[in-house]
């Protein structure tokens, strides 16, 4: 029995009634307890959207596919659940490529369903055909192209499993249109059977014992904690481990929130715009314990100078990351949470590192983050400080990439995990605002603030319609310097102030723009106006856009110049 019927035949067939591919897919989404779908319909997914109609799973209609996938990323980041995206074939599918790459680098679980032309015309350059299956191979954790209705239950089950286990990542399912309309009687209750896919969660005990021995010998140990700790929901274990062995902690950009920012063992963020104390620790340490970070080049600077005198321990659930950039003496393949739990069962002693910690505390005190205050200008750093003061650190913050992202990372001291949603590895402009939509839907009771630059916001601002339509009380704070700020900064410092195409003097009236979508808009130009706007609007159950005109030529300091080592920071002092 082939089980192939047209949709029309379904209506007249006798029991047991076959289901169309679209209906089978929707049933599979329900079995995975999908809470929300972000998407944009089109011709190739019409059967699927018809099956979604009144299916009970909420669907958020974004105004661009890029908005849909960034919203799904924001949802996945704060909820820990896979974000689900649907787009049509051709341009609908290719508009997801930036988000897929972003999710792949930052390890965010997504299940992305793209429509495809019918199987009979595939490969003929049919209307809205794009080879999304092959195009996305390098930027997905796994991808499928469905070739029969009978495959759907298995593929959906595997897709959610692969996306959310091991190192999380995006899985794409390319779905030809005729597969959605054909019908079959299939067993929808399937079991996972992936013999070639077995992520290693528990570390090798021999390596654990090597870590314990290395800790006994260390005089200058430091923990580098990345997003892997947050993905494993292991922040409490990180804190217990650091306190038990008395070792300071440095976070990567994406790891912020893993250790409370006011904890005495926390040195701050490392890397290009990290704190001086954190980077000196990474440079001078004799034992580096990397937990769930991938030694990104923005963290290491010139890798020849990174922790060059240290014995390196790298704990990562993805074995491909170990030894990829920094040579590793003790490789540990395992989940960050499971590894920390097992380490805490060992007889750990406090490290003999009092002098080391004292010297780092001295550096932290002597070289704090700084900026020059100016009574007549709204400084972006002060803007972020005010947001932290008013929210008491209890907001979920989303950002794009660039200066505003670095200022948010520096001046919003995160105390708890999973409140920081930013585009780390890919550095995607246009990410922060739609990501805030997903974050707000994932955490409907939380205060969500999208801190965006004027350049990045203009890439995805059409999603204002979604904020209004779905009554999302998101606060949008534009750090507006009329420039592509980080590009301008680099041109100032390294290209003789030749501001080639980085200044954007022509902008929309953001206040009127927000109002045109039915959203309150406020323009602020002074510190007093900003404080009043934040205080009066952050805690109302309505969205608001606050256009903050900040000092246009403010730079992010300190910084590691390109090609320099982590010990060669500039702008450490005023």
mmCIF file of C-alpha atoms in Angstrom, residues 19-235:
data_model
loop_
_atom_site.group_PDB
_atom_site.id
_atom_site.type_symbol
_atom_site.label_atom_id
_atom_site.label_comp_id
_atom_site.label_asym_id
_atom_site.label_seq_id
_atom_site.Cartn_x
_atom_site.Cartn_y
_atom_site.Cartn_z
ATOM 1 C CA UNK A 19 -3.833 12.335 6.927
ATOM 2 C CA UNK A 20 -2.175 14.803 4.622
ATOM 3 C CA UNK A 21 1.496 15.553 5.105
ATOM 4 C CA UNK A 22 0.540 18.969 6.459
ATOM 5 C CA UNK A 23 -1.780 17.412 9.035
ATOM 6 C CA UNK A 24 0.852 14.875 10.059
ATOM 7 C CA UNK A 25 3.378 17.658 10.495
ATOM 8 C CA UNK A 26 1.027 19.723 12.646
ATOM 9 C CA UNK A 27 0.258 16.669 14.788
ATOM 10 C CA UNK A 28 4.001 16.154 15.255
ATOM 11 C CA UNK A 29 4.423 19.774 16.354
ATOM 12 C CA UNK A 30 1.684 19.254 18.933
ATOM 13 C CA UNK A 31 3.355 16.099 20.234
ATOM 14 C CA UNK A 32 6.542 18.123 20.723
ATOM 15 C CA UNK A 33 4.506 20.569 22.825
ATOM 16 C CA UNK A 34 5.384 23.488 20.575
ATOM 17 C CA UNK A 35 4.158 26.649 22.292
ATOM 18 C CA UNK A 36 4.496 29.089 19.414
ATOM 19 C CA UNK A 37 5.486 29.231 15.758
ATOM 20 C CA UNK A 38 7.174 32.221 14.135
ATOM 21 C CA UNK A 39 6.648 32.428 10.411
ATOM 22 C CA UNK A 40 5.555 33.908 7.135
ATOM 23 C CA UNK A 41 3.352 32.015 4.655
ATOM 24 C CA UNK A 42 3.735 31.627 0.906
ATOM 25 C CA UNK A 43 2.644 29.444 -1.976
ATOM 26 C CA UNK A 44 4.733 26.387 -1.134
ATOM 27 C CA UNK A 45 3.432 26.162 2.439
ATOM 28 C CA UNK A 46 -0.251 26.895 1.857
ATOM 29 C CA UNK A 47 -1.354 23.361 2.716
ATOM 30 C CA UNK A 48 0.685 23.580 5.894
ATOM 31 C CA UNK A 49 -0.805 26.930 6.855
ATOM 32 C CA UNK A 50 -4.269 25.555 6.150
ATOM 33 C CA UNK A 51 -3.542 22.721 8.578
ATOM 34 C CA UNK A 52 -2.293 25.258 11.139
ATOM 35 C CA UNK A 53 -5.564 27.179 10.924
ATOM 36 C CA UNK A 54 -7.393 26.610 14.222
ATOM 37 C CA UNK A 55 -4.885 23.881 15.202
ATOM 38 C CA UNK A 56 -4.373 25.500 18.563
ATOM 39 C CA UNK A 57 -0.667 26.352 18.262
ATOM 40 C CA UNK A 58 -0.220 30.132 18.355
ATOM 41 C CA UNK A 59 1.469 31.564 15.267
ATOM 42 C CA UNK A 60 3.266 34.902 15.160
ATOM 43 C CA UNK A 61 3.153 36.493 11.728
ATOM 44 C CA UNK A 62 6.316 38.555 11.476
ATOM 45 C CA UNK A 63 6.751 41.059 8.686
ATOM 46 C CA UNK A 64 9.934 39.476 7.328
ATOM 47 C CA UNK A 65 11.390 35.981 7.563
ATOM 48 C CA UNK A 66 14.557 37.376 9.174
ATOM 49 C CA UNK A 67 12.361 38.772 11.936
ATOM 50 C CA UNK A 68 10.772 35.346 12.384
ATOM 51 C CA UNK A 69 14.017 33.471 12.866
ATOM 52 C CA UNK A 70 15.589 36.066 15.175
ATOM 53 C CA UNK A 71 12.386 36.010 17.247
ATOM 54 C CA UNK A 72 12.696 32.230 17.433
ATOM 55 C CA UNK A 73 16.303 32.648 18.584
ATOM 56 C CA UNK A 74 15.226 35.029 21.345
ATOM 57 C CA UNK A 75 12.504 32.599 22.405
ATOM 58 C CA UNK A 76 14.980 29.702 22.485
ATOM 59 C CA UNK A 77 17.573 31.707 24.415
ATOM 60 C CA UNK A 78 15.339 32.621 27.340
ATOM 61 C CA UNK A 79 13.138 29.511 27.422
ATOM 62 C CA UNK A 80 15.692 26.810 26.623
ATOM 63 C CA UNK A 81 13.147 25.255 24.238
ATOM 64 C CA UNK A 82 13.556 24.933 20.465
ATOM 65 C CA UNK A 83 12.231 27.909 18.522
ATOM 66 C CA UNK A 84 10.072 26.896 15.555
ATOM 67 C CA UNK A 85 10.069 28.793 12.261
ATOM 68 C CA UNK A 86 8.119 28.315 9.022
ATOM 69 C CA UNK A 87 8.846 30.061 5.723
ATOM 70 C CA UNK A 88 7.956 29.418 2.135
ATOM 71 C CA UNK A 89 10.281 28.334 -0.661
ATOM 72 C CA UNK A 90 12.803 30.458 -2.567
ATOM 73 C CA UNK A 91 13.212 33.944 -1.095
ATOM 74 C CA UNK A 92 11.283 32.996 2.004
ATOM 75 C CA UNK A 93 13.791 30.254 2.711
ATOM 76 C CA UNK A 94 16.892 32.243 1.758
ATOM 77 C CA UNK A 95 15.796 35.089 4.035
ATOM 78 C CA UNK A 96 16.409 32.681 6.921
ATOM 79 C CA UNK A 97 20.065 32.095 6.141
ATOM 80 C CA UNK A 98 21.416 34.861 8.380
ATOM 81 C CA UNK A 99 19.386 33.598 11.328
ATOM 82 C CA UNK A 100 20.409 29.994 10.727
ATOM 83 C CA UNK A 101 24.069 30.993 10.735
ATOM 84 C CA UNK A 102 23.563 33.099 13.843
ATOM 85 C CA UNK A 103 21.871 30.237 15.675
ATOM 86 C CA UNK A 104 24.540 27.774 14.561
ATOM 87 C CA UNK A 105 27.444 29.843 15.884
ATOM 88 C CA UNK A 106 25.681 30.764 19.130
ATOM 89 C CA UNK A 107 24.340 27.219 19.707
ATOM 90 C CA UNK A 108 20.627 28.014 19.784
ATOM 91 C CA UNK A 109 18.081 25.213 19.235
ATOM 92 C CA UNK A 110 15.766 25.860 16.288
ATOM 93 C CA UNK A 111 13.532 23.698 14.096
ATOM 94 C CA UNK A 112 13.118 25.517 10.793
ATOM 95 C CA UNK A 113 10.603 24.316 8.200
ATOM 96 C CA UNK A 114 10.958 25.676 4.685
ATOM 97 C CA UNK A 115 8.546 25.123 1.837
ATOM 98 C CA UNK A 116 9.914 23.746 -1.384
ATOM 99 C CA UNK A 117 8.541 23.416 -4.895
ATOM 100 C CA UNK A 118 6.884 20.132 -5.766
ATOM 101 C CA UNK A 119 9.097 17.082 -6.224
ATOM 102 C CA UNK A 120 8.127 16.804 -9.902
ATOM 103 C CA UNK A 121 9.664 20.204 -10.760
ATOM 104 C CA UNK A 122 12.607 20.276 -8.387
ATOM 105 C CA UNK A 123 15.807 21.112 -10.204
ATOM 106 C CA UNK A 124 14.032 22.914 -13.057
ATOM 107 C CA UNK A 125 14.355 26.475 -11.726
ATOM 108 C CA UNK A 126 10.664 26.418 -11.011
ATOM 109 C CA UNK A 127 8.956 29.495 -9.586
ATOM 110 C CA UNK A 128 10.398 30.330 -6.150
ATOM 111 C CA UNK A 129 12.773 27.384 -6.137
ATOM 112 C CA UNK A 130 16.032 27.629 -4.211
ATOM 113 C CA UNK A 131 18.318 24.746 -3.228
ATOM 114 C CA UNK A 132 17.964 25.524 0.461
ATOM 115 C CA UNK A 133 18.892 21.983 1.476
ATOM 116 C CA UNK A 134 22.400 22.244 0.023
ATOM 117 C CA UNK A 135 22.725 25.943 0.802
ATOM 118 C CA UNK A 136 22.211 25.364 4.504
ATOM 119 C CA UNK A 137 24.370 22.285 5.008
ATOM 120 C CA UNK A 138 27.322 24.230 6.503
ATOM 121 C CA UNK A 139 25.131 26.456 8.704
ATOM 122 C CA UNK A 140 22.826 23.915 10.323
ATOM 123 C CA UNK A 141 23.440 21.195 12.840
ATOM 124 C CA UNK A 142 21.498 18.897 10.543
ATOM 125 C CA UNK A 143 19.077 19.280 7.670
ATOM 126 C CA UNK A 144 16.477 17.168 5.931
ATOM 127 C CA UNK A 145 14.638 17.214 2.637
ATOM 128 C CA UNK A 146 11.413 15.260 2.962
ATOM 129 C CA UNK A 147 10.757 12.837 0.104
ATOM 130 C CA UNK A 148 7.672 10.989 1.323
ATOM 131 C CA UNK A 149 4.747 11.557 3.653
ATOM 132 C CA UNK A 150 5.694 8.470 5.622
ATOM 133 C CA UNK A 151 8.994 10.068 6.665
ATOM 134 C CA UNK A 152 7.416 13.044 8.383
ATOM 135 C CA UNK A 153 6.807 11.682 11.908
ATOM 136 C CA UNK A 154 10.359 10.328 12.120
ATOM 137 C CA UNK A 155 11.952 13.467 10.701
ATOM 138 C CA UNK A 156 10.053 15.796 13.036
ATOM 139 C CA UNK A 157 10.925 13.657 16.045
ATOM 140 C CA UNK A 158 14.597 13.540 15.105
ATOM 141 C CA UNK A 159 14.726 17.253 14.297
ATOM 142 C CA UNK A 160 13.583 18.314 17.770
ATOM 143 C CA UNK A 161 15.889 15.763 19.381
ATOM 144 C CA UNK A 162 18.966 16.855 17.433
ATOM 145 C CA UNK A 163 18.257 20.577 17.858
ATOM 146 C CA UNK A 164 17.958 20.400 21.631
ATOM 147 C CA UNK A 165 20.480 17.756 22.658
ATOM 148 C CA UNK A 166 24.264 17.796 22.767
ATOM 149 C CA UNK A 167 25.459 21.172 21.532
ATOM 150 C CA UNK A 168 22.155 22.884 20.624
ATOM 151 C CA UNK A 169 21.726 24.144 17.089
ATOM 152 C CA UNK A 170 19.369 24.750 14.171
ATOM 153 C CA UNK A 171 17.837 21.880 12.206
ATOM 154 C CA UNK A 172 16.197 22.591 8.862
ATOM 155 C CA UNK A 173 13.401 20.560 7.254
ATOM 156 C CA UNK A 174 12.861 21.306 3.565
ATOM 157 C CA UNK A 175 9.306 20.304 2.681
ATOM 158 C CA UNK A 176 8.174 19.969 -0.960
ATOM 159 C CA UNK A 177 4.663 21.260 -1.534
ATOM 160 C CA UNK A 178 3.239 17.997 -2.879
ATOM 161 C CA UNK A 179 4.400 16.172 0.265
ATOM 162 C CA UNK A 180 2.144 18.428 2.310
ATOM 163 C CA UNK A 181 -0.895 17.579 0.182
ATOM 164 C CA UNK A 182 -0.364 13.854 -0.262
ATOM 165 C CA UNK A 183 -1.924 11.670 2.362
ATOM 166 C CA UNK A 184 -1.160 8.440 4.028
ATOM 167 C CA UNK A 185 -1.976 6.344 7.047
ATOM 168 C CA UNK A 186 1.223 6.351 9.041
ATOM 169 C CA UNK A 187 2.262 5.385 12.516
ATOM 170 C CA UNK A 188 2.834 8.778 14.101
ATOM 171 C CA UNK A 189 4.208 7.404 17.361
ATOM 172 C CA UNK A 190 7.852 6.867 16.477
ATOM 173 C CA UNK A 191 10.912 6.242 18.596
ATOM 174 C CA UNK A 192 14.241 7.970 18.183
ATOM 175 C CA UNK A 193 16.849 5.739 16.550
ATOM 176 C CA UNK A 194 20.017 7.616 15.645
ATOM 177 C CA UNK A 195 22.933 5.198 16.121
ATOM 178 C CA UNK A 196 25.430 7.723 14.766
ATOM 179 C CA UNK A 197 24.328 10.531 17.061
ATOM 180 C CA UNK A 198 25.217 10.059 20.703
ATOM 181 C CA UNK A 199 26.353 13.276 22.393
ATOM 182 C CA UNK A 200 28.724 12.674 25.276
ATOM 183 C CA UNK A 201 27.305 14.167 28.468
ATOM 184 C CA UNK A 202 29.399 12.459 31.108
ATOM 185 C CA UNK A 203 33.143 13.195 31.067
ATOM 186 C CA UNK A 204 35.884 10.617 31.212
ATOM 187 C CA UNK A 205 36.784 10.123 34.891
ATOM 188 C CA UNK A 206 40.481 9.918 34.081
ATOM 189 C CA UNK A 207 40.286 13.469 32.783
ATOM 190 C CA UNK A 208 38.357 14.550 35.865
ATOM 191 C CA UNK A 209 41.154 13.224 38.055
ATOM 192 C CA UNK A 210 43.680 15.112 35.941
ATOM 193 C CA UNK A 211 41.740 18.320 36.614
ATOM 194 C CA UNK A 212 41.845 17.671 40.349
ATOM 195 C CA UNK A 213 45.597 17.125 40.207
ATOM 196 C CA UNK A 214 46.149 20.216 38.077
ATOM 197 C CA UNK A 215 44.245 22.321 40.592
ATOM 198 C CA UNK A 216 46.593 21.152 43.358
ATOM 199 C CA UNK A 217 49.609 22.399 41.417
ATOM 200 C CA UNK A 218 48.192 25.712 40.225
ATOM 201 C CA UNK A 219 49.303 29.061 41.624
ATOM 202 C CA UNK A 220 47.462 31.262 39.134
ATOM 203 C CA UNK A 221 44.279 29.439 38.118
ATOM 204 C CA UNK A 222 41.323 31.058 36.375
ATOM 205 C CA UNK A 223 37.969 29.778 35.102
ATOM 206 C CA UNK A 224 36.742 30.944 31.708
ATOM 207 C CA UNK A 225 32.982 30.299 31.531
ATOM 208 C CA UNK A 226 30.997 30.541 28.304
ATOM 209 C CA UNK A 227 27.460 30.060 27.082
ATOM 210 C CA UNK A 228 27.795 26.299 27.485
ATOM 211 C CA UNK A 229 27.237 26.815 31.203
ATOM 212 C CA UNK A 230 23.971 28.656 30.490
ATOM 213 C CA UNK A 231 22.775 26.105 27.936
ATOM 214 C CA UNK A 232 23.317 23.401 30.565
ATOM 215 C CA UNK A 233 21.412 25.464 33.168
ATOM 216 C CA UNK A 234 24.479 25.010 35.377
ATOM 217 C CA UNK A 235 25.162 28.514 36.734
#
